[in-house]
Structures are given as C-alpha cells and as structure tokens.
PDB file of C-alpha atoms in Angstrom:
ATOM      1  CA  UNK A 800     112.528 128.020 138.367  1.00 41.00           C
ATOM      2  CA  UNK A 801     114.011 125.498 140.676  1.00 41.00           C
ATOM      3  CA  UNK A 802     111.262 122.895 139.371  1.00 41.00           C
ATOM      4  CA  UNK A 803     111.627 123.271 135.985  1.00 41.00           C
ATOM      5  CA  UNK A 804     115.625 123.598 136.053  1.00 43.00           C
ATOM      6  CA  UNK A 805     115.803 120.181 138.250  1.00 40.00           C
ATOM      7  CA  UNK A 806     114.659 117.767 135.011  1.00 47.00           C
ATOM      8  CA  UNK A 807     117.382 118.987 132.659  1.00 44.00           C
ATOM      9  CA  UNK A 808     120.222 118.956 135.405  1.00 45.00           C
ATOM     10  CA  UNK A 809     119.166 114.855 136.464  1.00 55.00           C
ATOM     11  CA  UNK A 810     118.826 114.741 132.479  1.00 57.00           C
ATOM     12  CA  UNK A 811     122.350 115.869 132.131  1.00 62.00           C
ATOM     13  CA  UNK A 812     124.061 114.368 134.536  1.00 67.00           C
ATOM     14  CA  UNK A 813     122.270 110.849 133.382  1.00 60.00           C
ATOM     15  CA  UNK A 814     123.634 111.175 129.648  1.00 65.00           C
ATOM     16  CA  UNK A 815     127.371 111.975 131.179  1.00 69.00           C
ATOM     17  CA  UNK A 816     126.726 108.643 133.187  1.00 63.00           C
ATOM     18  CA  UNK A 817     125.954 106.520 130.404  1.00 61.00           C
ATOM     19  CA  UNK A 818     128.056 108.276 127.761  1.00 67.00           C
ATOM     20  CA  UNK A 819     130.913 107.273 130.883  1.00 69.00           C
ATOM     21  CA  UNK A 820     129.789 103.618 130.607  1.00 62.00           C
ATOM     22  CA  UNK A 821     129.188 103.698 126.905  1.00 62.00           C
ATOM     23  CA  UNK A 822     125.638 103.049 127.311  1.00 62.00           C
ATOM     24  CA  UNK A 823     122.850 105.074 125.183  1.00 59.00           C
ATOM     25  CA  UNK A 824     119.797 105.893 126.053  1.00 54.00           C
ATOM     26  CA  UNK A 825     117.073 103.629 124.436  1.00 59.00           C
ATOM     27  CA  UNK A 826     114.909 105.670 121.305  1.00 57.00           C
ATOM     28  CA  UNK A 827     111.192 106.386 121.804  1.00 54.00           C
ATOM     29  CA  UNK A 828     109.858 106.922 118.003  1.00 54.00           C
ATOM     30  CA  UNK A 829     106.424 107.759 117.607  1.00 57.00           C
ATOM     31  CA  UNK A 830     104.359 105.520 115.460  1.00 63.00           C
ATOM     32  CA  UNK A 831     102.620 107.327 112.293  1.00 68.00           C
ATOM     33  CA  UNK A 832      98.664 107.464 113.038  1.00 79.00           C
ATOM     34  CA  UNK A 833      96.725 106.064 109.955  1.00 78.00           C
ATOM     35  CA  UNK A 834      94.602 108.721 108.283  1.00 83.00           C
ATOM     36  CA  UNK A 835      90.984 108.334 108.461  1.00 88.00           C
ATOM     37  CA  UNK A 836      90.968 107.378 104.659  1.00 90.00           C
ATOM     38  CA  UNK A 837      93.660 104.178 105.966  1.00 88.00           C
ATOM     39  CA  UNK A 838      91.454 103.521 109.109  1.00 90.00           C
ATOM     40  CA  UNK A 839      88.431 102.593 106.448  1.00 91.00           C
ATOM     41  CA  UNK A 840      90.245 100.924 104.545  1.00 91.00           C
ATOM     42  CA  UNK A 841      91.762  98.507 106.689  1.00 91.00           C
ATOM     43  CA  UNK A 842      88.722  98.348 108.450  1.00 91.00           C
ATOM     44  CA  UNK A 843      86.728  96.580 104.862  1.00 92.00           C
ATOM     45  CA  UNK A 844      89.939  94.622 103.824  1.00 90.00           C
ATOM     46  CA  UNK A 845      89.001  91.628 101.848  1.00 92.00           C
ATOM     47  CA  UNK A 846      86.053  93.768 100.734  1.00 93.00           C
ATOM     48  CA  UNK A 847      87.927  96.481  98.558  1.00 95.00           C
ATOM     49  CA  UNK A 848      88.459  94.605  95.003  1.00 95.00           C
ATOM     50  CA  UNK A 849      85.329  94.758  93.127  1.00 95.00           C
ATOM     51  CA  UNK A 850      87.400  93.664  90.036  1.00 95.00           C
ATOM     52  CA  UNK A 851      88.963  90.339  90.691  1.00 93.00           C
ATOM     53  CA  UNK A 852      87.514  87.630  90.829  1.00 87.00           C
ATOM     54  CA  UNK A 853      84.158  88.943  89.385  1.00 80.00           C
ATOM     55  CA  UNK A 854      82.203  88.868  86.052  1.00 85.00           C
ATOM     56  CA  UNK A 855      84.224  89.867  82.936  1.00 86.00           C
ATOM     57  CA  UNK A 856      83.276  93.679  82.644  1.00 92.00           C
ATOM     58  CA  UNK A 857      81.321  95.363  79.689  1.00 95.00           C
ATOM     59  CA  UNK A 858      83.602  98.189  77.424  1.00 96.00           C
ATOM     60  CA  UNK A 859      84.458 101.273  78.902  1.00 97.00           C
ATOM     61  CA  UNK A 860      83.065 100.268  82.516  1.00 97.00           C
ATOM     62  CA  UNK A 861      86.373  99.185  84.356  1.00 98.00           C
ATOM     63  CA  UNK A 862      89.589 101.131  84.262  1.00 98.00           C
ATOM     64  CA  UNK A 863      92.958 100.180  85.395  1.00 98.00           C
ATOM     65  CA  UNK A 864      95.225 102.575  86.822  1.00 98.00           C
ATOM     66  CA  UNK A 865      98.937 103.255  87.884  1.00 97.00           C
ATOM     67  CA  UNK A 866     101.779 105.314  87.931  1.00 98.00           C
ATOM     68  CA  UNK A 867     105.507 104.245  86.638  1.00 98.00           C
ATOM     69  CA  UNK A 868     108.952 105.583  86.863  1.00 98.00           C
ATOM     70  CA  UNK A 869     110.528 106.093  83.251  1.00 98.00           C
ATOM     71  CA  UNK A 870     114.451 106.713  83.038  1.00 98.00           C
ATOM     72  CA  UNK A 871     115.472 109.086  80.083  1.00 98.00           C
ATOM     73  CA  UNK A 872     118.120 110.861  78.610  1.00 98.00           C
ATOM     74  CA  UNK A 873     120.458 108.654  78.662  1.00 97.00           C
ATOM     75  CA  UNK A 874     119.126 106.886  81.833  1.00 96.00           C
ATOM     76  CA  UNK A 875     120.525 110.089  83.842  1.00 97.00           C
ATOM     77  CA  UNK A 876     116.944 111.514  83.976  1.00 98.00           C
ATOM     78  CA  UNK A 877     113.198 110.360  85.755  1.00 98.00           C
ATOM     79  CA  UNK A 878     110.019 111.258  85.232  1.00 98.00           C
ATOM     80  CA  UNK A 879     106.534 109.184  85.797  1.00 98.00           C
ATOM     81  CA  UNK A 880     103.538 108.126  83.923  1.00 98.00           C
ATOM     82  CA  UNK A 881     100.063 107.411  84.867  1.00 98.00           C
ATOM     83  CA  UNK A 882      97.653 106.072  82.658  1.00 98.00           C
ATOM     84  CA  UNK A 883      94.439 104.405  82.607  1.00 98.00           C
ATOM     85  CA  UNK A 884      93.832 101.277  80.329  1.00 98.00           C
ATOM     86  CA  UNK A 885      89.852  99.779  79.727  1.00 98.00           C
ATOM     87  CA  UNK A 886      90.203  96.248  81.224  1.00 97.00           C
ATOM     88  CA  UNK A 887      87.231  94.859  78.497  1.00 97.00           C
ATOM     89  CA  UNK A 888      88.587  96.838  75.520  1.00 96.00           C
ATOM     90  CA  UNK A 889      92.392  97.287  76.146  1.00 97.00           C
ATOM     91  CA  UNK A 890      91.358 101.330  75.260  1.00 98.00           C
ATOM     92  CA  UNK A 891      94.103 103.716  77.225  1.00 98.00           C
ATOM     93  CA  UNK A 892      91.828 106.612  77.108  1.00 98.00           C
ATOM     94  CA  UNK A 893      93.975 109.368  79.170  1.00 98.00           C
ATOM     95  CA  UNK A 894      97.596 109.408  80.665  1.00 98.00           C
ATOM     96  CA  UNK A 895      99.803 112.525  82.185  1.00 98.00           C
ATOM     97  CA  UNK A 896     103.831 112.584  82.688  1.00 98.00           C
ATOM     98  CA  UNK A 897     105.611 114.371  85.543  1.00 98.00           C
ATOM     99  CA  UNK A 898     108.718 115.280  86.822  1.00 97.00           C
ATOM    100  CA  UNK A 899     106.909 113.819  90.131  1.00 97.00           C
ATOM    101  CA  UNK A 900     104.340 111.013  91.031  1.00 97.00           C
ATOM    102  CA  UNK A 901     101.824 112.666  93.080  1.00 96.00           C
ATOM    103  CA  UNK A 902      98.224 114.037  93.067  1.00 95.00           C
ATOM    104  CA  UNK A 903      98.371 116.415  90.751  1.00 96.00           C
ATOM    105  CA  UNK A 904      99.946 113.748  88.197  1.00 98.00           C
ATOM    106  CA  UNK A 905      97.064 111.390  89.055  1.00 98.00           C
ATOM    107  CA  UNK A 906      94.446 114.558  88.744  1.00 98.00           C
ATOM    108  CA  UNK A 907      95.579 114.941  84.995  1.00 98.00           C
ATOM    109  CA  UNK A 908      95.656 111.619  83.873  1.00 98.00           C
ATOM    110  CA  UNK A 909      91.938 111.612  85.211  1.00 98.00           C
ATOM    111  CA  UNK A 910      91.243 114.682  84.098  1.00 98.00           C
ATOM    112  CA  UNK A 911      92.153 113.322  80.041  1.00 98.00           C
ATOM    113  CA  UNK A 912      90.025 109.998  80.598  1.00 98.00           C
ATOM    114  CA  UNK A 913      86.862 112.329  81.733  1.00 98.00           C
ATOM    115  CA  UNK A 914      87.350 114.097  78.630  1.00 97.00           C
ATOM    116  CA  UNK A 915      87.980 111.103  76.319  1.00 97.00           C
ATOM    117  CA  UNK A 916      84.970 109.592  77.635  1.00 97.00           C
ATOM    118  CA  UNK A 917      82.426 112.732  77.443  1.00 97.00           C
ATOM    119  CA  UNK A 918      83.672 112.618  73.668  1.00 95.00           C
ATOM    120  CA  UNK A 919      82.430 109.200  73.449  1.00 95.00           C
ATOM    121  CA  UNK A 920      79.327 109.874  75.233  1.00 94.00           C
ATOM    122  CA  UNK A 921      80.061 108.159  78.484  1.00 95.00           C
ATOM    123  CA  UNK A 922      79.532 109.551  81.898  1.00 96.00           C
ATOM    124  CA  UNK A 923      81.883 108.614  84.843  1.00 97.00           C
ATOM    125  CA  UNK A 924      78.872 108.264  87.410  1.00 97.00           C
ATOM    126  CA  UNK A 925      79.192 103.932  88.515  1.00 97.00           C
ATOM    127  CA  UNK A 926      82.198 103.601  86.314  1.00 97.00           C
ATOM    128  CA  UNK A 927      85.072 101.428  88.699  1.00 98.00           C
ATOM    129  CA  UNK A 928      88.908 102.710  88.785  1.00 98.00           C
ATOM    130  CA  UNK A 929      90.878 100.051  89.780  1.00 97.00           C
ATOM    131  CA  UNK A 930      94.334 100.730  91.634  1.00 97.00           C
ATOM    132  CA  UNK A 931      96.620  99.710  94.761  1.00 95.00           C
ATOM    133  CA  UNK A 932      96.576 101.328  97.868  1.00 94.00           C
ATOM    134  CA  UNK A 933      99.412 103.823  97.152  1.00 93.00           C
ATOM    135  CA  UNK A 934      99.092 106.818  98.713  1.00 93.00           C
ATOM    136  CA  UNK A 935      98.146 108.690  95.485  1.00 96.00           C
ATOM    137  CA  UNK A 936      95.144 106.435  95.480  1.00 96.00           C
ATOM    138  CA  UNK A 937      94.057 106.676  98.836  1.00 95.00           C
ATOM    139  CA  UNK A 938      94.316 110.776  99.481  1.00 95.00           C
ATOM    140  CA  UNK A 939      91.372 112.974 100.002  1.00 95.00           C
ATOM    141  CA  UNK A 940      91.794 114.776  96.945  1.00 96.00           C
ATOM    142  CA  UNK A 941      91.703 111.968  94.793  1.00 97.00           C
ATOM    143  CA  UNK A 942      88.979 109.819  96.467  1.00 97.00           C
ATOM    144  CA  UNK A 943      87.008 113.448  96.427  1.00 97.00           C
ATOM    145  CA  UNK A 944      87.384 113.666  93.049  1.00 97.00           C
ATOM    146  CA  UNK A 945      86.427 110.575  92.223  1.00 98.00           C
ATOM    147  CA  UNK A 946      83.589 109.608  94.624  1.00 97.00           C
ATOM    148  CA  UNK A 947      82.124 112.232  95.640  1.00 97.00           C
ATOM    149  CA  UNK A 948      82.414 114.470  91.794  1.00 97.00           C
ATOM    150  CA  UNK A 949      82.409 112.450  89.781  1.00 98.00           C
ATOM    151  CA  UNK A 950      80.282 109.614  91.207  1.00 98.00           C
ATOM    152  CA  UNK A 951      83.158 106.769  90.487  1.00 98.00           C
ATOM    153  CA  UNK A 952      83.504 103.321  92.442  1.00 97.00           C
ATOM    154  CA  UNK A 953      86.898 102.770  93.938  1.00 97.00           C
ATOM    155  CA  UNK A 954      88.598  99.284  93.786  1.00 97.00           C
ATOM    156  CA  UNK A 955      91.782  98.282  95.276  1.00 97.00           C
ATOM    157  CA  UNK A 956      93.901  95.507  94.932  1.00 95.00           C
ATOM    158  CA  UNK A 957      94.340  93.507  97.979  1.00 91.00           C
ATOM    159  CA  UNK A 958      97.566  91.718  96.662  1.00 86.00           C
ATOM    160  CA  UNK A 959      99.897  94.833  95.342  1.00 81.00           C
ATOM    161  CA  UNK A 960     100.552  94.408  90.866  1.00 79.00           C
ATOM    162  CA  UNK A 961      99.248  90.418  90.862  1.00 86.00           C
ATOM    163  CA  UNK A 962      95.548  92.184  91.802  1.00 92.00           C
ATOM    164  CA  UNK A 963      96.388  95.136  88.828  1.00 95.00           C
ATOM    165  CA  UNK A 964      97.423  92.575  85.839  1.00 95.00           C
ATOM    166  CA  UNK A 965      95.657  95.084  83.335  1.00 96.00           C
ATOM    167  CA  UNK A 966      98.575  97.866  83.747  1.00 97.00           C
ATOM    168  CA  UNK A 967     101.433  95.939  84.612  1.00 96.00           C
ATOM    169  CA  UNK A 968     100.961  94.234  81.327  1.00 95.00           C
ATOM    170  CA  UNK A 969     100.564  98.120  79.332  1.00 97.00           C
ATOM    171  CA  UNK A 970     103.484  98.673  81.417  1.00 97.00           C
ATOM    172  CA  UNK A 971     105.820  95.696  79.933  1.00 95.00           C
ATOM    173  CA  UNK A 972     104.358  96.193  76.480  1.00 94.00           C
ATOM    174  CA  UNK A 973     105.681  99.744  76.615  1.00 96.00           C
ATOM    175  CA  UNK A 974     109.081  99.482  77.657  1.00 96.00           C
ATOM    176  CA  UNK A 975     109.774  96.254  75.479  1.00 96.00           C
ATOM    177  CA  UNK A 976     108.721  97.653  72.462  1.00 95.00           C
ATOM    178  CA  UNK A 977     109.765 101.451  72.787  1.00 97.00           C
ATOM    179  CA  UNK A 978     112.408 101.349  75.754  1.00 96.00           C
ATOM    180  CA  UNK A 979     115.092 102.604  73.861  1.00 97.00           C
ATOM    181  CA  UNK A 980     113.210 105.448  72.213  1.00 97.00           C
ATOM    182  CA  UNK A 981     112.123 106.106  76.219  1.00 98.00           C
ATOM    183  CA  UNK A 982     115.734 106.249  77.058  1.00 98.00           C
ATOM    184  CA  UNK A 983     117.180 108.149  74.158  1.00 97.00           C
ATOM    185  CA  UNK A 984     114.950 110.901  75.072  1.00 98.00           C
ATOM    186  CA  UNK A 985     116.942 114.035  75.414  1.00 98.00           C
ATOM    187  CA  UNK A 986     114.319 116.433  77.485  1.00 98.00           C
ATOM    188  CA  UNK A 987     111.110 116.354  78.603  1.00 98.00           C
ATOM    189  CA  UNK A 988     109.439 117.362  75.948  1.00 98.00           C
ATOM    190  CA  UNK A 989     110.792 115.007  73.593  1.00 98.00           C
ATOM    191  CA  UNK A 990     109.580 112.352  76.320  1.00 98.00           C
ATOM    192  CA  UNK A 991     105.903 113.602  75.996  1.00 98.00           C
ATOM    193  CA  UNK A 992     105.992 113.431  72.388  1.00 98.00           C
ATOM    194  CA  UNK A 993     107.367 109.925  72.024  1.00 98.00           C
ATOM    195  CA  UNK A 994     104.620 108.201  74.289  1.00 98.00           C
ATOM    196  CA  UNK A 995     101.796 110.668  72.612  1.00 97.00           C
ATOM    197  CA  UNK A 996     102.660 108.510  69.250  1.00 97.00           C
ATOM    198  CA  UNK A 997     102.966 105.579  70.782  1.00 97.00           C
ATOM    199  CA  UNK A 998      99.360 106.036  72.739  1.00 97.00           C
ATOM    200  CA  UNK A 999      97.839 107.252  69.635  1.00 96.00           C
ATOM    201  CA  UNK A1000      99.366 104.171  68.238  1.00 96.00           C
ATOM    202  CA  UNK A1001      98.655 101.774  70.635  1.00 96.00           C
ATOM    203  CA  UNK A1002      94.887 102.646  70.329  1.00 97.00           C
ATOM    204  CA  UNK A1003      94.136 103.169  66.886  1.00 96.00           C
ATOM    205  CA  UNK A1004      96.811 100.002  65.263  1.00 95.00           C
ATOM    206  CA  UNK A1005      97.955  97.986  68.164  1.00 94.00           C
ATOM    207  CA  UNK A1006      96.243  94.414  67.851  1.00 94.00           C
ATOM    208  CA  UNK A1007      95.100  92.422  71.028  1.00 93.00           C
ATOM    209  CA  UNK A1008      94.706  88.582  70.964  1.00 93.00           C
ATOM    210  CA  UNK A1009      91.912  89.142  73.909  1.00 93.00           C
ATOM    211  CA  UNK A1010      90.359  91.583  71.661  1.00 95.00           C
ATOM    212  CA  UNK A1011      89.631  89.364  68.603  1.00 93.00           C
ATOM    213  CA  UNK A1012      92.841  90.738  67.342  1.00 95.00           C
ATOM    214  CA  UNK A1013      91.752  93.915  67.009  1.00 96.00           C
ATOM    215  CA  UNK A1014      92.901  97.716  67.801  1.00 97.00           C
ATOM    216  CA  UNK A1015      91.210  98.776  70.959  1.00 97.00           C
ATOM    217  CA  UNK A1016      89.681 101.550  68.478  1.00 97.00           C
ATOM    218  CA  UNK A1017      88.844  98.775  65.979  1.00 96.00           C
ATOM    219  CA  UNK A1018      87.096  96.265  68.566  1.00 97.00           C
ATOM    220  CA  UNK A1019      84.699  99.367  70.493  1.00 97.00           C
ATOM    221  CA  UNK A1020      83.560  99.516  67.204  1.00 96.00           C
ATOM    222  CA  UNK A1021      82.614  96.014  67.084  1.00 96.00           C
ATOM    223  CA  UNK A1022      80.728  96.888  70.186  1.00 95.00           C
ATOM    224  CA  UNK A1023      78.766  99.564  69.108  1.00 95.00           C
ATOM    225  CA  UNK A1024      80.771 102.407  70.264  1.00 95.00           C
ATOM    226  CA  UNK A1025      81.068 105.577  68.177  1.00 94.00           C
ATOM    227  CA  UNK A1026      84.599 105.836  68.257  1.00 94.00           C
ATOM    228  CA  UNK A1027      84.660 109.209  65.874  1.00 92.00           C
ATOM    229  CA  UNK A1028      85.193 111.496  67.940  1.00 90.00           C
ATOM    230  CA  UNK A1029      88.666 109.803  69.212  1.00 89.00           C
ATOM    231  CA  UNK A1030      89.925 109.785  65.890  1.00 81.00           C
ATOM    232  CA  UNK A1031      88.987 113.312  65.157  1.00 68.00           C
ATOM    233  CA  UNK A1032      91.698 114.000  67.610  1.00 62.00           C
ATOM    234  CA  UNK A1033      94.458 111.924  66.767  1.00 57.00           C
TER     235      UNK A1033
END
C-alpha cells in the first residue's frame, strides 16, 4: 500500500508546487496510430491515381465520386450528397442524401450506380472509382465493398479536389443553377425530390460541350449503349 500510495502523494505535492509558482505541468498527447488501410496507402503514394494523367477513358469505365454539404431550409438546415458522375460520358448514374456523410451514405450512392449499371448491362468487376482520401473512402467497409465484392479498382487523388475535377465541376453546376431551389427547401423530403428532377434532368436534357453537345443519355447512345432501360425509369 505504501508503494502504490507514494506516486500520488510526490504527484500531489508537485502540482501544489507548480500551481504555487504558476507553472503547469507540460501535456503528453498521444499521437493517433494510422490504420492499416492509411499505412498502405502512404506506403504507394505517388502510385494511387490511376486517373490523372492517363489515357482518356472509354464510357461507363471511370467514375468520379464525392460527398457535399447542402444548406436548406432557409440555410438553417444540412444534409450531404454523394454522387457518382462517368468521367467519359458526364452520366451521374447513382447518388444518396443524408442527414450525415458517412459509410452508409457512401454504401447507397454505390449501391444505385450498381443497379443503374446492371440495367445497362455493365458489370462493376475492373471498373475504377475515383475519390480523395477522406475517410469515407479509405474505411474497410467501403474498400470491402468495392475491392474485394465487387471487384472495383480504387483511385485516389494525390492533390485533394484539383486531382477530382470531374465532381467538383457537377458540384458547381448544381448549386449555380438550382441553389436557390436547394435552399428554399423546407424538409428533407422536399430536398430529395428537388435533386431527383434535377438528376433525371441533368441526364436525359442537360447538354455537355465535351460531349458533342449532347445529354449524357443522348451521347451513350452515340456510343452504342442501350440506354432503354434508364429511361424506363425516369
């Protein structure tokens, strides 16, 4: 008892010595360990974008990804959106909303694109989803999902949004041209509503200049791409 009693009594009588002198007593804070996941990650850096940099993709092969906030009712309310845009064909074939940006946001935006692609006959096996190294992107759950289910290849940009041009510019085109509807949102639900016409928009009318000037619907046509299906469901 003596032995383990001593430590706090020199402890004590230490912080009434410095607290007497005004002194404090310097802050040891433990520094976070990287996951595993971060460990491999930093270990292939300059190796982890397959996307810049390289040959300009084929339709439907390279997917962008992120996740924004969006400010609503009034500006008094959040809520965020992930979405995944085609880099070749401008196509945003799946996005979720949620009160919160975490996995199981990211899990249903991917869980839409699967199912927009199966309807136009595409698997997900060699497929690349592009992202940054948030920590959405780099959990187990995701990178299980993606690699080791569904048979995707990961890319990450190296350089935070100037690696990820493809969804920072679906980002600006969506709060220029519908901010205020975004904002006059009342609930939730009205939010939801308001981006499923403007996706549905966006890829069945929306023209791109890199596209021929063509809806993303309109120009995987061009390409040979049943696009039916999609339009079965809009």
């Amino acid at each position: 008892p003596e032995e383990i009693a001593l430590p706090y009594l020199e402890t004590g009588r230490l912080r009434r010595v410095l607290q007497e002198h005004e002194l404090a007593l310097r802050r040891c804070v433990s520094k976070h360990r990287p996951s595993p996941i971060q460990r491999v990650l930093r270990q292939a850096s300059g190796h982890l974008d397959l996307v810049n940099g390289g040959d300009a993709p084929e339709p439907l092969a390279v997917f962008s990804t992120d996740i924004t906030e969006l400010r609503y009712d009034g500006g008094t309310r959040k809520a965020y959106l992930m979405a995944f845009v085609d880099i070749a064909g401008k196509l945003v074939p799946g996005w979720a909303l949620s009160p919160r940006a975490d996995r199981r946001l990211a899990l249903a935006a991917w869980t839409r694109t699967k199912a927009t692609l199966s309807r136009l006959g595409r698997s997900t096996v060699g497929l690349i989803v592009h992202s940054d190294q948030d920590a959405v992107y780099t959990s187990y759950d995701w990178l299980h999902c993606l690699l080791v289910r569904d048979g995707v290849r990961v890319s990450y940009s190296e350089r935070g949004c100037k690696d990820n041009p493809w969804i920072e510019s679906l980002w600006g085109r969506l709060k220029t041209e519908i901010g205020s509807r975004i904002t006059e949102a009342e609930s939730f639900a009205e939010l939801e509503d308001v981006l499923t016409e403007r996706f549905t928009r966006y890829n069945t009318r929306r023209r791109h200049s890199s596209i021929e000037n063509r809806s993303p619907l309109n120009y995987l046509r061009t390409q040979g791409i049943d696009t039916a299906p999609l339009l079965s469901h809009t």
